[in-house]
Amino acid sequence: MAGLPPLPVRDPALADKHLLALPDGVEPDEVEVLASSRFRNVRWEDAVPEAPARTGVLPAVTAALGIRAVADRATGPRALRLARLSSLAGPYAVRVEDAVALGLPGSTSTVWVLTAPRERGERPWPGGDRDGLKRAFPDGLPVREEERVLQWLVAAARRLGGAVRTQTGAVLTPDPDASTDLTVLTARWLEPDDVLALVQRVQPRAYLSVATPGSWAGPASRTGRGSQGAVGGSPERGGSGLRAALERHGVADEEERHRLMAEADAYDELMLAAPPAAEAFGVLVDLGVDGMLAVEVSAHEQLPPLLEGLPWVADGVVAYRVRWEPREIEQIEQERPTLEHRVARSRSAPLVSAVARVLHAELGGEIADEADFLVDPADL
């Protein structure tokens, strides 16, 4: 980008920083919006003493159906304050040869430099490493504020098609296609049958994932204590301890036991006859070899900071989470999943987007991705 200060690649202090590398065309406002989606009180600060102060802030405007504050342009690098001890300075221009020397993708056009406290915890446990952080920090994972800002850095790189170079020298290039799930946040609650009808516009095979009243007839025969008299059965584990506890703390009076059992039976009958209204439910679609698509509906407590304080969230928010679940669920947490997983994901992601579009068209509100970044429905 013309007019941007060059990245100080020869500065020894740069090797001790986390870097966010972005391709051409990503504006500072986009980075600011993503930061405001995760952190409160995000603000611009001068990164160098000679940089002129901001001359003002334009009124808040909507972007991707979200809210952002647009600051007047100031020449020179600035720092975007993320948290109490963490800030992101930039953007800096970077030459292709310097980007390659740092291990960054050749498509890198600008770099942001993260200043954050170094806070490390235990060595990573074996298991999934979707973001590559275990690979980048084999001696101790970031914790507390460093963990929060570094996770945001990786999420921002995934959203913007960039990469992250950690202080350890590892380069993380998150796959943008790995983020499939979407959530429609709205003030409206729809009954299960209504949500099912909406999902069936996209996937006619969708069905409700709710318990059918009266469908459960108790535990299977010859299980638990019933297994003791069955051929080949085994005593209930811990049965002797349970018997001793009942003898010590149970109700000894037989009439009182019968009364308590009668009250419990009456309560169960009442609940079965007039069950309480559902507070959460789901809709499922069997995708065969590609896995399952699920729409999970429930109240939403923790909003992205961009939405806090808006009038329509005052009376509560309902989340309609549209998730893709592959047959091999562990592949979701792999930094480099198998080809089969990626093929199934490429076929399922458009269905997730289509369901989210249908729900949003009916319910209004906002759409957020897995990282709580707002998404414009027109981009789905």
Tab-separated table of C-alpha atoms in Angstrom:
chain	number	residue	atom	x	y	z
A	1	MET	CA	0.000	0.000	0.000
A	2	ALA	CA	1.361	3.379	-0.994
A	3	GLY	CA	2.053	5.833	1.783
A	4	LEU	CA	2.378	3.265	4.578
A	5	PRO	CA	5.525	3.116	6.720
A	6	PRO	CA	7.714	0.083	5.975
A	7	LEU	CA	7.875	-2.803	8.391
A	8	PRO	CA	11.085	-2.435	10.464
A	9	VAL	CA	12.385	-5.896	9.562
A	10	ARG	CA	15.877	-5.114	10.889
A	11	ASP	CA	14.607	-4.080	14.305
A	12	PRO	CA	15.685	-6.832	16.767
A	13	ALA	CA	12.559	-6.190	18.843
A	14	LEU	CA	10.387	-7.377	15.948
A	15	ALA	CA	11.484	-10.986	16.538
A	16	ASP	CA	9.824	-10.862	19.959
A	17	LYS	CA	6.404	-9.823	18.604
A	18	HIS	CA	3.390	-11.640	17.192
A	19	LEU	CA	2.639	-10.481	13.629
A	20	LEU	CA	-0.641	-10.381	11.717
A	21	ALA	CA	0.028	-10.618	7.974
A	22	LEU	CA	-2.765	-9.581	5.610
A	23	PRO	CA	-3.206	-9.612	1.840
A	24	ASP	CA	-3.770	-6.565	-0.320
A	25	GLY	CA	-7.137	-4.842	-0.028
A	26	VAL	CA	-7.729	-5.222	3.725
A	27	GLU	CA	-8.437	-1.825	5.247
A	28	PRO	CA	-7.706	-0.804	8.866
A	29	ASP	CA	-11.445	-0.338	9.429
A	30	GLU	CA	-11.952	-4.065	8.820
A	31	VAL	CA	-9.379	-4.928	11.477
A	32	GLU	CA	-11.047	-2.464	13.849
A	33	VAL	CA	-14.484	-4.029	13.353
A	34	LEU	CA	-13.126	-7.521	14.056
A	35	ALA	CA	-11.386	-6.255	17.184
A	36	SER	CA	-14.596	-4.582	18.381
A	37	SER	CA	-16.398	-7.879	17.867
A	38	ARG	CA	-14.238	-9.530	20.520
A	39	PHE	CA	-12.926	-6.816	22.845
A	40	ARG	CA	-14.620	-3.938	24.652
A	41	ASN	CA	-13.295	-0.376	24.626
A	42	VAL	CA	-11.284	-0.839	21.437
A	43	ARG	CA	-9.743	2.485	20.431
A	44	TRP	CA	-7.031	3.959	18.248
A	45	GLU	CA	-3.873	5.351	19.814
A	46	ASP	CA	-0.773	6.928	18.323
A	47	ALA	CA	1.881	4.281	17.769
A	48	VAL	CA	4.712	6.802	17.495
A	49	PRO	CA	5.105	10.204	19.227
A	50	GLU	CA	5.344	12.162	15.959
A	51	ALA	CA	2.057	10.772	14.599
A	52	PRO	CA	-0.618	13.508	14.626
A	53	ALA	CA	-3.555	13.101	16.916
A	54	ARG	CA	-6.938	12.059	15.629
A	55	THR	CA	-9.094	14.987	14.648
A	56	GLY	CA	-12.397	13.328	15.425
A	57	VAL	CA	-14.587	10.298	15.192
A	58	LEU	CA	-17.397	9.971	12.697
A	59	PRO	CA	-20.797	8.757	13.910
A	60	ALA	CA	-21.272	5.012	14.269
A	61	VAL	CA	-22.395	3.301	11.078
A	62	THR	CA	-23.540	-0.187	10.202
A	63	ALA	CA	-21.130	-2.539	8.480
A	64	ALA	CA	-22.063	-6.138	7.767
A	65	LEU	CA	-25.147	-5.428	9.867
A	66	GLY	CA	-22.905	-4.507	12.785
A	67	ILE	CA	-21.832	-1.270	14.424
A	68	ARG	CA	-18.409	0.280	14.126
A	69	ALA	CA	-16.848	3.655	14.869
A	70	VAL	CA	-14.869	5.133	11.997
A	71	ALA	CA	-11.991	7.358	12.994
A	72	ASP	CA	-10.515	10.089	10.863
A	73	ARG	CA	-7.416	8.999	9.024
A	74	ALA	CA	-4.125	9.906	10.659
A	75	THR	CA	-0.818	9.706	8.845
A	76	GLY	CA	1.787	7.276	10.140
A	77	PRO	CA	1.270	4.069	12.080
A	78	ARG	CA	-1.316	3.878	14.798
A	79	ALA	CA	-2.019	1.335	17.504
A	80	LEU	CA	-5.358	-0.316	18.026
A	81	ARG	CA	-5.809	-0.846	21.749
A	82	LEU	CA	-7.285	-4.337	22.296
A	83	ALA	CA	-6.922	-4.886	26.032
A	84	ARG	CA	-5.251	-3.285	29.011
A	85	LEU	CA	-1.758	-4.476	28.088
A	86	SER	CA	-2.189	-5.383	24.428
A	87	SER	CA	-2.253	-3.277	21.282
A	88	LEU	CA	-1.910	-3.852	17.548
A	89	ALA	CA	0.251	-1.348	15.639
A	90	GLY	CA	0.032	-0.797	11.918
A	91	PRO	CA	-0.520	-1.276	9.144
A	92	TYR	CA	3.046	-1.491	7.868
A	93	ALA	CA	3.950	-2.097	4.260
A	94	VAL	CA	6.099	-5.135	3.598
A	95	ARG	CA	8.063	-6.155	0.534
A	96	VAL	CA	7.613	-9.639	-0.899
A	97	GLU	CA	11.209	-10.613	-0.146
A	98	ASP	CA	10.865	-9.466	3.468
A	99	ALA	CA	7.595	-11.361	3.878
A	100	VAL	CA	9.174	-14.543	2.541
A	101	ALA	CA	12.198	-14.050	4.799
A	102	LEU	CA	9.838	-13.932	7.780
A	103	GLY	CA	8.110	-17.102	6.596
A	104	LEU	CA	4.922	-15.246	5.708
A	105	PRO	CA	2.869	-15.963	2.579
A	106	GLY	CA	4.080	-14.268	-0.592
A	107	SER	CA	0.654	-12.634	-0.922
A	108	THR	CA	1.292	-10.564	2.218
A	109	SER	CA	0.822	-6.850	1.590
A	110	THR	CA	0.602	-5.380	5.094
A	111	VAL	CA	1.672	-6.453	8.565
A	112	TRP	CA	0.352	-5.505	11.986
A	113	VAL	CA	2.579	-5.851	15.048
A	114	LEU	CA	1.044	-7.103	18.290
A	115	THR	CA	2.406	-5.923	21.617
A	116	ALA	CA	1.120	-8.178	24.405
A	117	PRO	CA	2.344	-9.584	27.718
A	118	ARG	CA	4.108	-12.920	27.551
A	119	GLU	CA	2.065	-15.251	29.740
A	120	ARG	CA	2.687	-18.967	29.323
A	121	GLY	CA	1.187	-21.959	31.070
A	122	GLU	CA	1.692	-25.702	30.862
A	123	ARG	CA	2.919	-27.680	27.896
A	124	PRO	CA	0.066	-28.575	25.519
A	125	TRP	CA	-1.769	-31.855	25.950
A	126	PRO	CA	-2.004	-34.277	23.036
A	127	GLY	CA	-5.040	-33.870	20.838
A	128	GLY	CA	-6.563	-31.544	18.285
A	129	ASP	CA	-4.767	-28.364	17.299
A	130	ARG	CA	-7.022	-26.652	14.776
A	131	ASP	CA	-5.388	-23.232	15.143
A	132	GLY	CA	-1.828	-24.585	15.336
A	133	LEU	CA	-1.149	-22.998	18.726
A	134	LYS	CA	0.101	-26.259	20.229
A	135	ARG	CA	2.582	-26.542	17.393
A	136	ALA	CA	3.656	-22.928	17.836
A	137	PHE	CA	4.079	-23.140	21.630
A	138	PRO	CA	5.334	-26.647	22.449
A	139	ASP	CA	6.948	-25.546	25.729
A	140	GLY	CA	3.939	-23.762	27.203
A	141	LEU	CA	0.676	-22.448	25.800
A	142	PRO	CA	-0.246	-18.770	26.149
A	143	VAL	CA	-2.668	-18.055	28.973
A	144	ARG	CA	-4.753	-15.141	30.223
A	145	GLU	CA	-4.462	-11.962	28.117
A	146	GLU	CA	-1.859	-13.296	25.698
A	147	GLU	CA	-4.084	-16.300	24.982
A	148	ARG	CA	-7.124	-14.109	24.343
A	149	VAL	CA	-5.415	-11.696	21.966
A	150	LEU	CA	-3.528	-14.454	20.142
A	151	GLN	CA	-6.720	-16.463	19.611
A	152	TRP	CA	-8.312	-13.326	18.195
A	153	LEU	CA	-5.279	-12.793	15.949
A	154	VAL	CA	-5.698	-16.290	14.465
A	155	ALA	CA	-9.459	-15.789	14.063
A	156	ALA	CA	-8.882	-12.458	12.304
A	157	ALA	CA	-6.327	-14.072	9.989
A	158	ARG	CA	-8.843	-16.803	9.139
A	159	ARG	CA	-11.570	-14.260	8.385
A	160	LEU	CA	-9.325	-11.971	6.303
A	161	GLY	CA	-7.298	-14.632	4.485
A	162	GLY	CA	-4.070	-13.793	6.264
A	163	ALA	CA	-1.505	-15.470	8.497
A	164	VAL	CA	0.044	-15.100	11.946
A	165	ARG	CA	3.737	-15.281	12.802
A	166	THR	CA	4.137	-15.985	16.483
A	167	GLN	CA	6.929	-14.786	18.723
A	168	THR	CA	8.333	-18.338	18.607
A	169	GLY	CA	8.812	-18.067	14.838
A	170	ALA	CA	5.989	-20.441	13.887
A	171	VAL	CA	3.719	-19.296	11.067
A	172	LEU	CA	0.015	-20.110	11.321
A	173	THR	CA	-2.068	-19.945	8.155
A	174	PRO	CA	-5.624	-20.800	9.229
A	175	ASP	CA	-7.898	-22.163	6.538
A	176	PRO	CA	-10.827	-19.761	5.927
A	177	ASP	CA	-12.970	-22.708	4.840
A	178	ALA	CA	-12.593	-24.344	8.269
A	179	SER	CA	-15.125	-21.886	9.726
A	180	THR	CA	-18.479	-23.335	8.666
A	181	ASP	CA	-20.892	-22.741	11.543
A	182	LEU	CA	-23.148	-19.675	11.685
A	183	THR	CA	-25.460	-18.258	14.347
A	184	VAL	CA	-28.516	-16.088	13.782
A	185	LEU	CA	-28.974	-13.769	16.772
A	186	THR	CA	-32.453	-12.310	17.033
A	187	ALA	CA	-35.066	-11.085	19.495
A	188	ARG	CA	-37.719	-13.481	18.135
A	189	TRP	CA	-38.543	-16.980	19.380
A	190	LEU	CA	-40.093	-19.441	16.951
A	191	GLU	CA	-41.795	-22.664	17.964
A	192	PRO	CA	-40.125	-25.925	16.924
A	193	ASP	CA	-42.595	-26.683	14.119
A	194	ASP	CA	-42.059	-23.229	12.622
A	195	VAL	CA	-38.273	-23.600	12.653
A	196	LEU	CA	-38.609	-27.055	11.123
A	197	ALA	CA	-40.719	-25.652	8.288
A	198	LEU	CA	-38.072	-23.010	7.562
A	199	VAL	CA	-35.220	-25.523	7.520
A	200	GLN	CA	-37.226	-27.862	5.299
A	201	ARG	CA	-37.268	-25.160	2.626
A	202	VAL	CA	-33.562	-25.927	2.214
A	203	GLN	CA	-33.466	-29.545	3.359
A	204	PRO	CA	-36.828	-31.354	3.083
A	205	ARG	CA	-35.441	-34.293	5.090
A	206	ALA	CA	-35.010	-32.177	8.240
A	207	TYR	CA	-36.683	-33.426	11.413
A	208	LEU	CA	-37.108	-32.258	14.989
A	209	SER	CA	-34.703	-33.533	17.595
A	210	VAL	CA	-37.056	-33.467	20.570
A	211	ALA	CA	-38.226	-36.159	22.939
A	212	THR	CA	-41.624	-37.647	22.129
A	213	PRO	CA	-43.923	-37.584	25.206
A	214	GLY	CA	-44.488	-41.047	26.595
A	215	SER	CA	-41.795	-42.618	24.418
A	216	TRP	CA	-39.530	-43.610	27.329
A	217	ALA	CA	-40.700	-46.696	29.209
A	218	GLY	CA	-37.945	-46.831	31.796
A	219	PRO	CA	-34.611	-48.661	31.754
A	220	ALA	CA	-34.194	-51.761	29.656
A	221	SER	CA	-34.932	-55.091	31.281
A	222	ARG	CA	-32.108	-57.069	32.879
A	223	THR	CA	-30.066	-53.943	33.570
A	224	GLY	CA	-28.934	-52.490	36.878
A	225	ARG	CA	-30.343	-54.445	39.814
A	226	GLY	CA	-32.462	-56.459	37.416
A	227	SER	CA	-29.283	-58.011	36.041
A	228	GLN	CA	-28.555	-59.795	39.327
A	229	GLY	CA	-31.204	-62.420	38.677
A	230	ALA	CA	-30.479	-62.730	34.958
A	231	VAL	CA	-28.386	-65.465	33.471
A	232	GLY	CA	-24.913	-64.116	32.937
A	233	GLY	CA	-25.783	-60.892	34.761
A	234	SER	CA	-23.484	-59.169	37.219
A	235	PRO	CA	-24.228	-57.298	40.458
A	236	GLU	CA	-24.581	-53.550	40.211
A	237	ARG	CA	-21.234	-51.884	40.778
A	238	GLY	CA	-21.189	-50.251	44.190
A	239	GLY	CA	-24.462	-51.927	45.132
A	240	SER	CA	-23.353	-52.864	48.624
A	241	GLY	CA	-22.319	-49.276	49.332
A	242	LEU	CA	-25.664	-48.003	48.091
A	243	ARG	CA	-27.507	-50.451	50.321
A	244	ALA	CA	-25.511	-49.325	53.349
A	245	ALA	CA	-26.225	-45.652	52.550
A	246	LEU	CA	-29.959	-46.338	52.237
A	247	GLU	CA	-29.989	-48.174	55.554
A	248	ARG	CA	-28.273	-45.246	57.213
A	249	HIS	CA	-29.905	-42.232	55.517
A	250	GLY	CA	-33.047	-43.589	53.846
A	251	VAL	CA	-36.652	-43.254	55.003
A	252	ALA	CA	-37.292	-46.120	57.405
A	253	ASP	CA	-41.054	-45.672	57.755
A	254	GLU	CA	-42.769	-47.729	55.042
A	255	GLU	CA	-45.903	-45.554	54.933
A	256	GLU	CA	-43.776	-42.430	54.484
A	257	ARG	CA	-41.902	-44.097	51.631
A	258	HIS	CA	-45.197	-44.933	49.912
A	259	ARG	CA	-46.397	-41.347	50.358
A	260	LEU	CA	-43.189	-39.920	48.819
A	261	MET	CA	-43.405	-42.355	45.917
A	262	ALA	CA	-47.036	-41.396	45.303
A	263	GLU	CA	-46.101	-37.693	45.208
A	264	ALA	CA	-43.286	-38.407	42.749
A	265	ASP	CA	-45.612	-40.429	40.496
A	266	ALA	CA	-48.233	-37.654	40.569
A	267	TYR	CA	-45.635	-35.047	39.610
A	268	ASP	CA	-44.377	-37.208	36.737
A	269	GLU	CA	-47.924	-37.657	35.434
A	270	LEU	CA	-48.522	-33.897	35.587
A	271	MET	CA	-45.340	-33.141	33.658
A	272	LEU	CA	-46.176	-35.733	31.011
A	273	ALA	CA	-49.736	-34.430	30.650
A	274	ALA	CA	-48.759	-30.740	30.467
A	275	PRO	CA	-45.026	-30.468	29.777
A	276	PRO	CA	-43.442	-27.027	30.227
A	277	ALA	CA	-42.763	-24.972	27.129
A	278	ALA	CA	-39.492	-25.824	25.427
A	279	GLU	CA	-36.595	-23.523	26.293
A	280	ALA	CA	-34.269	-25.169	23.789
A	281	PHE	CA	-34.646	-27.592	20.919
A	282	GLY	CA	-32.944	-28.736	17.764
A	283	VAL	CA	-33.554	-29.605	14.135
A	284	LEU	CA	-31.400	-32.229	12.451
A	285	VAL	CA	-30.620	-33.121	8.852
A	286	ASP	CA	-28.872	-36.386	8.016
A	287	LEU	CA	-26.306	-35.662	5.299
A	288	GLY	CA	-25.260	-39.275	4.890
A	289	VAL	CA	-21.510	-39.673	4.365
A	290	ASP	CA	-21.082	-35.921	4.934
A	291	GLY	CA	-22.332	-36.092	8.543
A	292	MET	CA	-25.138	-34.083	10.140
A	293	LEU	CA	-26.463	-30.554	9.960
A	294	ALA	CA	-27.950	-29.280	13.214
A	295	VAL	CA	-29.932	-26.155	14.099
A	296	GLU	CA	-29.804	-25.577	17.860
A	297	VAL	CA	-32.186	-23.006	19.328
A	298	SER	CA	-31.782	-21.542	22.814
A	299	ALA	CA	-31.434	-18.301	24.734
A	300	HIS	CA	-28.144	-16.519	24.204
A	301	GLU	CA	-26.434	-14.944	27.201
A	302	GLN	CA	-23.043	-13.655	25.998
A	303	LEU	CA	-23.360	-11.257	23.087
A	304	PRO	CA	-20.552	-9.978	20.864
A	305	PRO	CA	-19.561	-6.546	22.217
A	306	LEU	CA	-20.752	-4.911	18.979
A	307	LEU	CA	-24.352	-5.848	19.806
A	308	GLU	CA	-24.389	-4.862	23.450
A	309	GLY	CA	-26.576	-1.848	24.128
A	310	LEU	CA	-28.624	-2.086	20.942
A	311	PRO	CA	-32.367	-1.564	21.582
A	312	TRP	CA	-33.519	-4.905	20.178
A	313	VAL	CA	-31.335	-6.960	22.552
A	314	ALA	CA	-32.803	-5.400	25.716
A	315	ASP	CA	-35.450	-8.095	26.248
A	316	GLY	CA	-33.166	-11.034	25.528
A	317	VAL	CA	-31.649	-12.695	22.496
A	318	VAL	CA	-32.376	-16.074	20.954
A	319	ALA	CA	-29.580	-17.897	19.140
A	320	TYR	CA	-30.275	-20.141	16.154
A	321	ARG	CA	-26.973	-21.995	15.767
A	322	VAL	CA	-26.490	-23.744	12.442
A	323	ARG	CA	-23.722	-26.325	12.837
A	324	TRP	CA	-22.098	-28.919	10.630
A	325	GLU	CA	-20.961	-32.094	12.362
A	326	PRO	CA	-18.819	-34.458	10.262
A	327	ARG	CA	-18.856	-38.212	10.639
A	328	GLU	CA	-15.320	-38.093	12.035
A	329	ILE	CA	-15.812	-35.326	14.565
A	330	GLU	CA	-12.144	-35.262	15.583
A	331	GLN	CA	-11.234	-33.926	12.132
A	332	ILE	CA	-12.740	-30.546	13.051
A	333	GLU	CA	-9.875	-29.980	15.497
A	334	GLN	CA	-7.110	-30.908	13.062
A	335	GLU	CA	-4.958	-28.129	11.627
A	336	ARG	CA	-4.674	-30.120	8.403
A	337	PRO	CA	-7.742	-32.394	8.120
A	338	THR	CA	-8.018	-35.239	5.655
A	339	LEU	CA	-9.085	-34.814	2.045
A	340	GLU	CA	-12.317	-36.699	2.768
A	341	HIS	CA	-13.156	-34.224	5.538
A	342	ARG	CA	-12.462	-31.222	3.325
A	343	VAL	CA	-14.607	-32.619	0.519
A	344	ALA	CA	-17.519	-33.261	2.922
A	345	ARG	CA	-17.042	-29.767	4.361
A	346	SER	CA	-17.152	-28.177	0.904
A	347	ARG	CA	-20.488	-29.874	0.236
A	348	SER	CA	-21.973	-29.061	3.658
A	349	ALA	CA	-20.884	-25.433	4.111
A	350	PRO	CA	-23.277	-24.104	1.405
A	351	LEU	CA	-26.149	-25.869	3.195
A	352	VAL	CA	-25.205	-24.174	6.485
A	353	SER	CA	-25.187	-20.799	4.721
A	354	ALA	CA	-28.516	-21.488	3.009
A	355	VAL	CA	-30.223	-22.404	6.291
A	356	ALA	CA	-28.784	-19.314	8.013
A	357	ARG	CA	-30.062	-17.113	5.169
A	358	VAL	CA	-33.574	-18.550	5.428
A	359	LEU	CA	-33.648	-18.096	9.205
A	360	HIS	CA	-32.309	-14.550	9.018
A	361	ALA	CA	-34.801	-13.564	6.316
A	362	GLU	CA	-37.619	-14.675	8.615
A	363	LEU	CA	-36.257	-13.556	11.982
A	364	GLY	CA	-34.061	-10.536	11.278
A	365	GLY	CA	-31.286	-9.721	13.727
A	366	GLU	CA	-27.633	-10.468	12.984
A	367	ILE	CA	-25.550	-13.380	11.726
A	368	ALA	CA	-22.270	-14.244	13.470
A	369	ASP	CA	-19.613	-16.782	12.542
A	370	GLU	CA	-17.780	-19.148	14.879
A	371	ALA	CA	-15.498	-16.347	16.081
A	372	ASP	CA	-18.445	-14.017	16.893
A	373	PHE	CA	-17.570	-11.860	13.878
A	374	LEU	CA	-20.668	-10.441	12.207
A	375	VAL	CA	-21.456	-11.609	8.693
A	376	ASP	CA	-23.356	-9.747	5.994
A	377	PRO	CA	-26.151	-12.017	4.688
A	378	ALA	CA	-25.297	-10.843	1.176
A	379	ASP	CA	-21.886	-12.539	1.567
A	380	LEU	CA	-23.378	-15.958	2.297
